Short mmCIF file of C-alpha atoms in Angstrom, two decimals:
data_model
loop_
_atom_site.label_atom_id
_atom_site.label_comp_id
_atom_site.label_asym_id
_atom_site.label_seq_id
_atom_site.Cartn_x
_atom_site.Cartn_y
_atom_site.Cartn_z
CA ALA A 558 -3.54 57.25 17.68
CA GLN A 559 -5.56 56.30 14.65
CA THR A 560 -9.31 56.46 15.12
CA VAL A 561 -12.41 55.93 13.01
CA THR A 562 -15.68 57.71 13.76
CA GLN A 563 -19.13 56.87 12.50
CA SER A 564 -21.49 59.53 13.75
CA GLN A 565 -24.75 57.84 12.74
CA PRO A 566 -25.59 54.94 15.08
CA GLU A 567 -28.80 54.16 13.16
CA MET A 568 -30.25 55.00 9.79
CA SER A 569 -33.24 53.91 7.78
CA VAL A 570 -34.11 54.15 4.13
CA GLN A 571 -36.99 53.15 1.93
CA GLU A 572 -36.45 50.33 -0.51
CA ALA A 573 -35.12 51.58 -3.88
CA GLU A 574 -33.97 54.88 -2.38
CA THR A 575 -30.38 56.06 -1.90
CA VAL A 576 -28.65 56.38 1.47
CA THR A 577 -25.25 57.70 2.51
CA LEU A 578 -23.36 56.51 5.58
CA SER A 579 -20.70 58.81 7.02
CA CYS A 580 -17.23 57.99 8.26
CA THR A 581 -14.31 60.13 9.33
CA TYR A 582 -10.90 59.01 10.46
CA ASP A 583 -7.79 60.43 12.00
CA THR A 584 -4.26 59.51 10.99
CA SER A 585 -0.93 61.14 10.32
CA GLU A 586 -0.02 58.60 7.70
CA ASN A 587 -0.19 59.26 3.96
CA ASN A 588 -0.64 55.72 2.69
CA TYR A 589 -3.38 53.47 3.96
CA TYR A 590 -6.52 51.60 2.96
CA LEU A 591 -10.11 52.27 3.90
CA PHE A 592 -12.90 49.72 3.95
CA TRP A 593 -16.62 49.35 4.42
CA TYR A 594 -17.78 46.07 5.91
CA LYS A 595 -21.33 44.79 6.21
CA GLN A 596 -22.43 42.63 9.14
CA PRO A 597 -25.89 41.07 8.74
CA PRO A 598 -27.63 39.35 11.67
CA SER A 599 -25.69 36.18 10.86
CA ARG A 600 -22.62 38.05 12.29
CA GLN A 601 -20.46 37.24 9.27
CA MET A 602 -18.51 40.35 8.26
CA ILE A 603 -18.50 40.87 4.52
CA LEU A 604 -16.28 43.29 2.64
CA VAL A 605 -18.39 45.76 0.67
CA ILE A 606 -15.81 48.06 -0.84
CA ARG A 607 -12.28 49.34 -0.30
CA GLN A 608 -10.30 52.41 -1.26
CA GLU A 609 -6.56 52.91 -1.56
CA ALA A 610 -5.53 56.28 -0.15
CA TYR A 611 -3.16 57.00 -3.03
CA LYS A 612 -5.96 56.70 -5.57
CA GLN A 613 -7.96 59.84 -6.23
CA GLN A 614 -10.73 58.00 -8.04
CA ASN A 615 -13.57 56.88 -5.82
CA ALA A 616 -14.15 53.14 -5.65
CA THR A 617 -17.43 51.67 -6.88
CA GLU A 618 -18.90 48.18 -6.61
CA ASN A 619 -22.25 47.86 -8.34
CA ARG A 620 -24.77 49.75 -6.16
CA PHE A 621 -22.09 50.75 -3.65
CA SER A 622 -19.79 53.71 -4.08
CA VAL A 623 -17.65 55.85 -1.83
CA ASN A 624 -16.87 59.53 -1.57
CA PHE A 625 -13.25 59.68 -0.45
CA GLN A 626 -12.04 63.11 0.65
CA LYS A 627 -8.44 62.61 1.75
CA ALA A 628 -7.79 66.14 2.94
CA ALA A 629 -10.95 66.10 5.01
CA LYS A 630 -10.28 62.52 6.16
CA SER A 631 -13.78 61.54 5.16
CA PHE A 632 -14.93 58.28 3.64
CA SER A 633 -18.67 57.97 3.11
CA LEU A 634 -20.57 55.05 1.60
CA LYS A 635 -23.44 55.55 -0.79
CA ILE A 636 -25.90 52.74 -1.38
CA SER A 637 -28.09 53.24 -4.43
CA ASP A 638 -31.35 51.42 -5.13
CA SER A 639 -31.44 50.08 -1.56
CA GLN A 640 -32.65 46.52 -1.17
CA LEU A 641 -34.11 44.70 1.82
CA GLY A 642 -30.99 42.53 1.91
CA ASP A 643 -28.90 45.62 2.59
CA THR A 644 -30.31 45.70 6.12
CA ALA A 645 -27.26 45.20 8.33
CA MET A 646 -24.68 46.88 10.51
CA TYR A 647 -22.09 48.73 8.44
CA PHE A 648 -18.57 49.31 9.70
CA CYS A 649 -16.03 51.70 8.33
CA ALA A 650 -12.46 50.49 8.84
CA PHE A 651 -8.93 51.84 8.43
CA MET A 652 -5.82 49.82 7.81
CA PRO A 653 -2.44 51.35 8.62
CA THR A 654 0.57 50.94 6.36
CA TYR A 655 2.34 47.66 5.78
CA ASN A 656 4.84 48.06 8.61
CA GLN A 657 1.98 47.85 11.09
CA GLY A 658 0.57 44.69 9.61
CA GLY A 659 -2.96 44.09 8.52
CA LYS A 660 -4.87 45.02 11.62
CA LEU A 661 -8.13 46.80 10.93
CA ILE A 662 -9.28 49.73 13.04
CA PHE A 663 -13.06 49.90 13.04
CA GLY A 664 -15.62 52.59 13.67
CA GLN A 665 -18.53 52.02 16.01
CA GLY A 666 -20.87 51.02 13.20
CA THR A 667 -24.10 52.27 11.66
CA GLU A 668 -27.18 50.09 11.82
CA LEU A 669 -29.04 50.42 8.54
CA SER A 670 -32.65 49.37 8.12
CA VAL A 671 -34.16 49.17 4.66
CA LYS A 672 -37.93 49.43 4.84
CA PRO A 673 -40.31 48.05 2.24
CA GLY B 462 -14.56 26.68 -1.20
CA ALA B 463 -14.90 26.55 2.57
CA GLY B 464 -14.73 29.82 4.44
CA VAL B 465 -13.38 30.62 7.86
CA SER B 466 -15.03 28.50 10.52
CA GLN B 467 -15.18 29.07 14.25
CA SER B 468 -16.26 26.89 17.12
CA PRO B 469 -18.21 26.87 19.26
CA SER B 470 -20.83 29.20 17.86
CA ASN B 471 -21.94 30.12 21.36
CA LYS B 472 -20.31 29.55 24.71
CA VAL B 473 -21.69 30.23 28.16
CA THR B 474 -19.26 29.95 31.02
CA GLU B 475 -19.08 30.82 34.68
CA LYS B 476 -16.90 33.62 35.91
CA GLY B 477 -13.43 32.34 36.75
CA LYS B 478 -13.42 29.44 34.31
CA ASP B 479 -11.06 29.12 31.35
CA VAL B 480 -12.37 28.97 27.77
CA GLU B 481 -10.87 28.06 24.43
CA LEU B 482 -12.17 29.41 21.15
CA ARG B 483 -11.15 27.80 17.88
CA CYS B 484 -10.63 29.22 14.41
CA ASP B 485 -10.07 27.30 11.18
CA PRO B 486 -8.84 29.68 8.49
CA ILE B 487 -9.28 29.31 4.76
CA SER B 488 -6.85 26.76 3.43
CA GLY B 489 -3.69 28.40 2.12
CA HIS B 490 -4.15 31.65 4.01
CA THR B 491 -0.99 32.53 5.88
CA ALA B 492 -2.32 35.44 7.93
CA LEU B 493 -4.84 34.98 10.73
CA TYR B 494 -6.46 37.67 12.92
CA TRP B 495 -8.60 37.74 16.05
CA TYR B 496 -10.96 40.60 16.82
CA ARG B 497 -13.40 41.19 19.65
CA GLN B 498 -16.81 42.78 19.24
CA SER B 499 -18.43 44.05 22.41
CA LEU B 500 -21.14 46.54 23.23
CA GLY B 501 -18.87 48.82 25.17
CA GLN B 502 -15.73 48.70 23.04
CA GLY B 503 -17.03 48.07 19.53
CA LEU B 504 -14.81 46.02 17.23
CA GLU B 505 -11.20 45.83 18.37
CA PHE B 506 -8.11 44.04 17.13
CA LEU B 507 -6.61 41.44 19.46
CA ILE B 508 -3.78 39.57 17.73
CA TYR B 509 -2.53 38.44 14.35
CA PHE B 510 -0.30 35.67 13.08
CA GLN B 511 1.66 35.65 9.83
CA GLY B 512 3.39 32.45 8.81
CA ASN B 513 6.23 31.61 11.16
CA SER B 514 6.79 35.20 12.28
CA ALA B 515 6.25 36.26 15.86
CA PRO B 516 2.59 37.23 16.36
CA ASP B 517 1.51 40.79 16.97
CA LYS B 518 -0.10 40.62 20.40
CA SER B 519 -0.49 44.34 20.83
CA GLY B 520 -4.28 44.21 21.09
CA LEU B 521 -4.63 41.60 23.81
CA PRO B 522 -6.38 43.35 26.73
CA SER B 523 -4.67 41.48 29.57
CA ASP B 524 -2.36 38.58 30.32
CA ARG B 525 -5.41 36.38 30.81
CA PHE B 526 -5.69 36.30 27.02
CA SER B 527 -3.40 34.19 24.88
CA ALA B 528 -3.50 32.66 21.43
CA GLU B 529 -1.57 30.13 19.47
CA ARG B 530 -1.54 28.92 15.93
CA THR B 531 -0.46 25.37 15.39
CA GLY B 532 1.11 24.23 12.15
CA GLY B 533 0.35 27.53 10.51
CA SER B 534 -3.33 26.67 10.31
CA VAL B 535 -5.79 26.31 13.20
CA SER B 536 -5.71 28.94 15.92
CA THR B 537 -6.97 28.81 19.49
CA LEU B 538 -7.75 31.87 21.59
CA THR B 539 -7.66 31.09 25.31
CA ILE B 540 -9.13 33.25 28.02
CA GLN B 541 -8.16 32.30 31.56
CA ARG B 542 -10.16 33.15 34.66
CA THR B 543 -12.96 34.70 32.62
CA GLN B 544 -14.59 37.91 33.80
CA GLN B 545 -17.98 39.33 32.91
CA GLU B 546 -16.36 42.05 30.82
CA ASP B 547 -14.98 39.31 28.56
CA SER B 548 -18.52 38.71 27.27
CA ALA B 549 -18.40 39.54 23.57
CA VAL B 550 -18.37 38.07 20.10
CA TYR B 551 -14.91 36.90 19.12
CA LEU B 552 -14.28 37.09 15.39
CA CYS B 553 -11.53 35.38 13.47
CA ALA B 554 -10.37 36.39 10.01
CA SER B 555 -7.79 35.10 7.58
CA SER B 556 -6.11 36.50 4.49
CA HIS B 557 -3.81 35.16 1.84
CA GLN B 558 -0.95 37.19 3.25
CA LEU B 559 -0.43 39.98 5.73
CA GLY B 560 -1.11 43.56 4.82
CA GLN B 561 -3.55 45.89 3.23
CA TYR B 562 -3.38 44.31 -0.20
CA TYR B 563 -5.14 41.20 0.93
CA GLU B 564 -8.80 40.97 1.84
CA GLN B 565 -9.62 39.61 5.27
CA TYR B 566 -12.31 36.95 5.25
CA PHE B 567 -14.21 36.69 8.51
CA GLY B 568 -15.76 33.75 10.27
CA PRO B 569 -19.20 33.85 11.91
CA GLY B 570 -17.74 34.43 15.35
CA THR B 571 -18.11 32.85 18.77
CA ARG B 572 -20.48 34.56 21.17
CA LEU B 573 -19.03 34.25 24.68
CA THR B 574 -21.25 34.91 27.67
CA VAL B 575 -19.68 34.95 31.12
CA THR B 576 -22.22 34.59 33.94
#
């Protein structure tokens, strides 16, 4: 079975600092996608960043970047220059290959608080 | 443009009653997904629809849960004879097509409370 593990239930960071959220996953597949989603108190899940497993280069989106270690099955999210609006629950997610459709498998989430 | 909408936003029901949750996907999106977010189970996949293909119901937790998608657009998730463990936030998402190439856009969810 494919699983996603986020070992940090809660984290906090000072505004303008950098924070890294951890994620590991387990799969026997070679091709897949990985995602980080943000869920603010409004409950609306928002895609932050995604990584294709076949790409060695780590994805970046402005202040957000990932460290993708395929052999270690690790996919961490780094948030630089943290802002108060980054306060949210962050979910790491795995999507199996096309034959299994587009269902996302989520980790348990990390609640991030950005403090002024 | 309009995003994914869900109704109601909140629903309180008595144990044993049936409930219907509605999802309006983004216009033109052919794939639609339902997920459940609960304290005990985290975020879990329930079902997805893709065009006119048979839905993937592999995540539905019991036969009390069913879903339909009419006309390839609006979807309704029905829970019969609700139980307290059904209390959760039910999230709907849609994407342009099925698969990992297409971003899933989520709605704000329906918070279901079974008393």
